[in-house]
Amino acid sequence: MSEDLHALQRRLAEFAAARDWQQYHTPKNLAAALSVEAAELVEIFQWLTPEESAAVMSHPGKAGRVEDEVADVLAYLLQFCEALGIDALTALAAKIERNESRFPAVRSARPDRAREGEEE
């Protein structure tokens, strides 16, 4: 990635300040905007088959739409985090750690041995 998240948050804050948009960037409004942009991303994939969805980036028109919606989602998420003083990377790291504890990795059974509970 070319820019770190904090630099992008600063650019977004400067962009909004230059247009006097901070008054609209409340946590409630940013959460709503984030939801709308995520829905627009989902809309691109709505009726695609699993195979079509996996190949979406090979279609220039669709790839551009996906990238734009990903950018919108990330922009609103970063602005939301800025408004509430959340460090997104720290929050993500903590969540991954909690999930690793909650959902331990399942070890694969060796092919030459039956899995627990299965008859040989």
PDB file of C-alpha atoms in Angstrom:
ATOM      1  CA  MET A   1       0.000   0.000   0.000  1.00  0.00           C
ATOM      2  CA  SER A   2       1.285   3.389  -0.923  1.00  0.00           C
ATOM      3  CA  GLU A   3      -0.066   5.407   2.008  1.00  0.00           C
ATOM      4  CA  ASP A   4      -0.663   4.420   5.599  1.00  0.00           C
ATOM      5  CA  LEU A   5      -4.103   4.679   7.157  1.00  0.00           C
ATOM      6  CA  HIS A   6      -3.258   7.717   9.253  1.00  0.00           C
ATOM      7  CA  ALA A   7      -2.099   9.651   6.188  1.00  0.00           C
ATOM      8  CA  LEU A   8      -5.307   8.716   4.383  1.00  0.00           C
ATOM      9  CA  GLN A   9      -7.379   9.794   7.398  1.00  0.00           C
ATOM     10  CA  ARG A  10      -5.589  13.162   7.357  1.00  0.00           C
ATOM     11  CA  ARG A  11      -6.266  13.592   3.630  1.00  0.00           C
ATOM     12  CA  LEU A  12      -9.942  12.752   4.139  1.00  0.00           C
ATOM     13  CA  ALA A  13     -10.191  15.188   7.073  1.00  0.00           C
ATOM     14  CA  GLU A  14      -8.513  17.943   5.045  1.00  0.00           C
ATOM     15  CA  PHE A  15     -10.819  17.242   2.087  1.00  0.00           C
ATOM     16  CA  ALA A  16     -13.903  17.498   4.321  1.00  0.00           C
ATOM     17  CA  ALA A  17     -12.603  20.614   6.123  1.00  0.00           C
ATOM     18  CA  ALA A  18     -11.928  22.409   2.834  1.00  0.00           C
ATOM     19  CA  ARG A  19     -15.589  21.905   1.945  1.00  0.00           C
ATOM     20  CA  ASP A  20     -16.957  22.564   5.464  1.00  0.00           C
ATOM     21  CA  TRP A  21     -18.389  19.030   5.606  1.00  0.00           C
ATOM     22  CA  GLN A  22     -17.237  18.186   9.162  1.00  0.00           C
ATOM     23  CA  GLN A  23     -20.626  19.242  10.482  1.00  0.00           C
ATOM     24  CA  TYR A  24     -22.157  16.271   8.636  1.00  0.00           C
ATOM     25  CA  HIS A  25     -19.496  13.771   9.635  1.00  0.00           C
ATOM     26  CA  THR A  26     -21.097  12.609  12.865  1.00  0.00           C
ATOM     27  CA  PRO A  27     -20.673   8.966  13.891  1.00  0.00           C
ATOM     28  CA  LYS A  28     -24.347   8.309  13.059  1.00  0.00           C
ATOM     29  CA  ASN A  29     -24.094   9.826   9.581  1.00  0.00           C
ATOM     30  CA  LEU A  30     -20.783   8.141   8.843  1.00  0.00           C
ATOM     31  CA  ALA A  31     -22.116   4.749   9.967  1.00  0.00           C
ATOM     32  CA  ALA A  32     -25.143   5.204   7.704  1.00  0.00           C
ATOM     33  CA  ALA A  33     -22.978   6.253   4.753  1.00  0.00           C
ATOM     34  CA  LEU A  34     -20.691   3.273   5.366  1.00  0.00           C
ATOM     35  CA  SER A  35     -23.697   0.950   5.281  1.00  0.00           C
ATOM     36  CA  VAL A  36     -24.960   2.467   2.028  1.00  0.00           C
ATOM     37  CA  GLU A  37     -21.573   2.128   0.337  1.00  0.00           C
ATOM     38  CA  ALA A  38     -21.218  -1.483   1.527  1.00  0.00           C
ATOM     39  CA  ALA A  39     -24.659  -2.180   0.042  1.00  0.00           C
ATOM     40  CA  GLU A  40     -23.529  -0.675  -3.261  1.00  0.00           C
ATOM     41  CA  LEU A  41     -20.583  -3.086  -3.234  1.00  0.00           C
ATOM     42  CA  VAL A  42     -22.939  -6.008  -2.555  1.00  0.00           C
ATOM     43  CA  GLU A  43     -25.180  -4.865  -5.408  1.00  0.00           C
ATOM     44  CA  ILE A  44     -22.385  -5.478  -7.928  1.00  0.00           C
ATOM     45  CA  PHE A  45     -22.238  -9.140  -6.896  1.00  0.00           C
ATOM     46  CA  GLN A  46     -25.940  -9.655  -6.188  1.00  0.00           C
ATOM     47  CA  TRP A  47     -26.893 -11.989  -9.047  1.00  0.00           C
ATOM     48  CA  LEU A  48     -23.472 -13.332 -10.027  1.00  0.00           C
ATOM     49  CA  THR A  49     -22.633 -16.990  -9.743  1.00  0.00           C
ATOM     50  CA  PRO A  50     -19.700 -17.903  -7.477  1.00  0.00           C
ATOM     51  CA  GLU A  51     -17.539 -18.301 -10.588  1.00  0.00           C
ATOM     52  CA  GLU A  52     -18.618 -14.935 -12.014  1.00  0.00           C
ATOM     53  CA  SER A  53     -17.987 -13.204  -8.703  1.00  0.00           C
ATOM     54  CA  ALA A  54     -14.469 -14.683  -8.498  1.00  0.00           C
ATOM     55  CA  ALA A  55     -13.726 -13.358 -12.007  1.00  0.00           C
ATOM     56  CA  VAL A  56     -15.281  -9.892 -11.565  1.00  0.00           C
ATOM     57  CA  MET A  57     -11.927  -8.093 -11.610  1.00  0.00           C
ATOM     58  CA  SER A  58     -11.203  -9.421 -15.109  1.00  0.00           C
ATOM     59  CA  HIS A  59     -14.051  -7.265 -16.478  1.00  0.00           C
ATOM     60  CA  PRO A  60     -12.802  -3.658 -16.781  1.00  0.00           C
ATOM     61  CA  GLY A  61     -16.180  -2.007 -16.218  1.00  0.00           C
ATOM     62  CA  LYS A  62     -17.055  -4.098 -13.194  1.00  0.00           C
ATOM     63  CA  ALA A  63     -13.520  -3.953 -11.801  1.00  0.00           C
ATOM     64  CA  GLY A  64     -13.648  -0.157 -11.784  1.00  0.00           C
ATOM     65  CA  ARG A  65     -17.000  -0.194  -9.989  1.00  0.00           C
ATOM     66  CA  VAL A  66     -15.695  -2.652  -7.380  1.00  0.00           C
ATOM     67  CA  GLU A  67     -12.605  -0.519  -6.774  1.00  0.00           C
ATOM     68  CA  ASP A  68     -14.706   2.643  -6.444  1.00  0.00           C
ATOM     69  CA  GLU A  69     -17.063   1.036  -3.925  1.00  0.00           C
ATOM     70  CA  VAL A  70     -14.168  -0.456  -1.944  1.00  0.00           C
ATOM     71  CA  ALA A  71     -12.649   3.037  -1.827  1.00  0.00           C
ATOM     72  CA  ASP A  72     -15.947   4.526  -0.647  1.00  0.00           C
ATOM     73  CA  VAL A  73     -16.344   1.878   2.077  1.00  0.00           C
ATOM     74  CA  LEU A  74     -12.785   2.392   3.285  1.00  0.00           C
ATOM     75  CA  ALA A  75     -13.097   6.180   3.196  1.00  0.00           C
ATOM     76  CA  TYR A  76     -16.228   6.165   5.339  1.00  0.00           C
ATOM     77  CA  LEU A  77     -14.760   3.580   7.699  1.00  0.00           C
ATOM     78  CA  LEU A  78     -11.624   5.686   8.191  1.00  0.00           C
ATOM     79  CA  GLN A  79     -13.697   8.819   8.762  1.00  0.00           C
ATOM     80  CA  PHE A  80     -15.893   6.926  11.232  1.00  0.00           C
ATOM     81  CA  CYS A  81     -12.810   5.744  13.125  1.00  0.00           C
ATOM     82  CA  GLU A  82     -11.417   9.278  13.127  1.00  0.00           C
ATOM     83  CA  ALA A  83     -14.671  10.671  14.531  1.00  0.00           C
ATOM     84  CA  LEU A  84     -14.644   8.186  17.417  1.00  0.00           C
ATOM     85  CA  GLY A  85     -10.890   8.012  18.033  1.00  0.00           C
ATOM     86  CA  ILE A  86     -10.606   4.366  16.984  1.00  0.00           C
ATOM     87  CA  ASP A  87      -7.299   3.068  15.658  1.00  0.00           C
ATOM     88  CA  ALA A  88      -8.596   0.700  12.970  1.00  0.00           C
ATOM     89  CA  LEU A  89      -5.462  -1.445  12.807  1.00  0.00           C
ATOM     90  CA  THR A  90      -5.280  -1.837  16.586  1.00  0.00           C
ATOM     91  CA  ALA A  91      -8.973  -2.730  16.701  1.00  0.00           C
ATOM     92  CA  LEU A  92      -8.494  -5.275  13.921  1.00  0.00           C
ATOM     93  CA  ALA A  93      -5.469  -6.868  15.583  1.00  0.00           C
ATOM     94  CA  ALA A  94      -7.390  -7.191  18.872  1.00  0.00           C
ATOM     95  CA  LYS A  95     -10.374  -8.739  17.078  1.00  0.00           C
ATOM     96  CA  ILE A  96      -8.156 -11.267  15.287  1.00  0.00           C
ATOM     97  CA  GLU A  97      -6.618 -12.252  18.620  1.00  0.00           C
ATOM     98  CA  ARG A  98     -10.075 -12.726  20.182  1.00  0.00           C
ATOM     99  CA  ASN A  99     -11.196 -14.794  17.191  1.00  0.00           C
ATOM    100  CA  GLU A 100      -8.076 -16.950  17.362  1.00  0.00           C
ATOM    101  CA  SER A 101      -8.966 -17.767  20.964  1.00  0.00           C
ATOM    102  CA  ARG A 102     -12.668 -18.300  20.253  1.00  0.00           C
ATOM    103  CA  PHE A 103     -12.145 -20.364  17.113  1.00  0.00           C
ATOM    104  CA  PRO A 104      -8.996 -22.472  17.428  1.00  0.00           C
ATOM    105  CA  ALA A 105      -7.602 -23.910  14.210  1.00  0.00           C
ATOM    106  CA  VAL A 106      -8.810 -27.396  13.439  1.00  0.00           C
ATOM    107  CA  ARG A 107      -6.019 -29.794  12.743  1.00  0.00           C
ATOM    108  CA  SER A 108      -6.554 -31.964   9.718  1.00  0.00           C
ATOM    109  CA  ALA A 109      -6.779 -35.668  10.321  1.00  0.00           C
ATOM    110  CA  ARG A 110      -3.986 -37.618   8.726  1.00  0.00           C
ATOM    111  CA  PRO A 111      -5.257 -39.339   5.577  1.00  0.00           C
ATOM    112  CA  ASP A 112      -4.198 -42.747   6.904  1.00  0.00           C
ATOM    113  CA  ARG A 113      -6.227 -42.372  10.104  1.00  0.00           C
ATOM    114  CA  ALA A 114      -9.958 -42.080  10.588  1.00  0.00           C
ATOM    115  CA  ARG A 115     -11.254 -38.840  12.042  1.00  0.00           C
ATOM    116  CA  GLU A 116     -12.533 -38.867  15.577  1.00  0.00           C
ATOM    117  CA  GLY A 117     -15.986 -40.327  15.714  1.00  0.00           C
ATOM    118  CA  GLU A 118     -15.666 -42.084  12.351  1.00  0.00           C
ATOM    119  CA  GLU A 119     -15.467 -45.821  12.061  1.00  0.00           C
ATOM    120  CA  GLU A 120     -12.508 -47.330  10.313  1.00  0.00           C
TER     121      GLU A 120
END
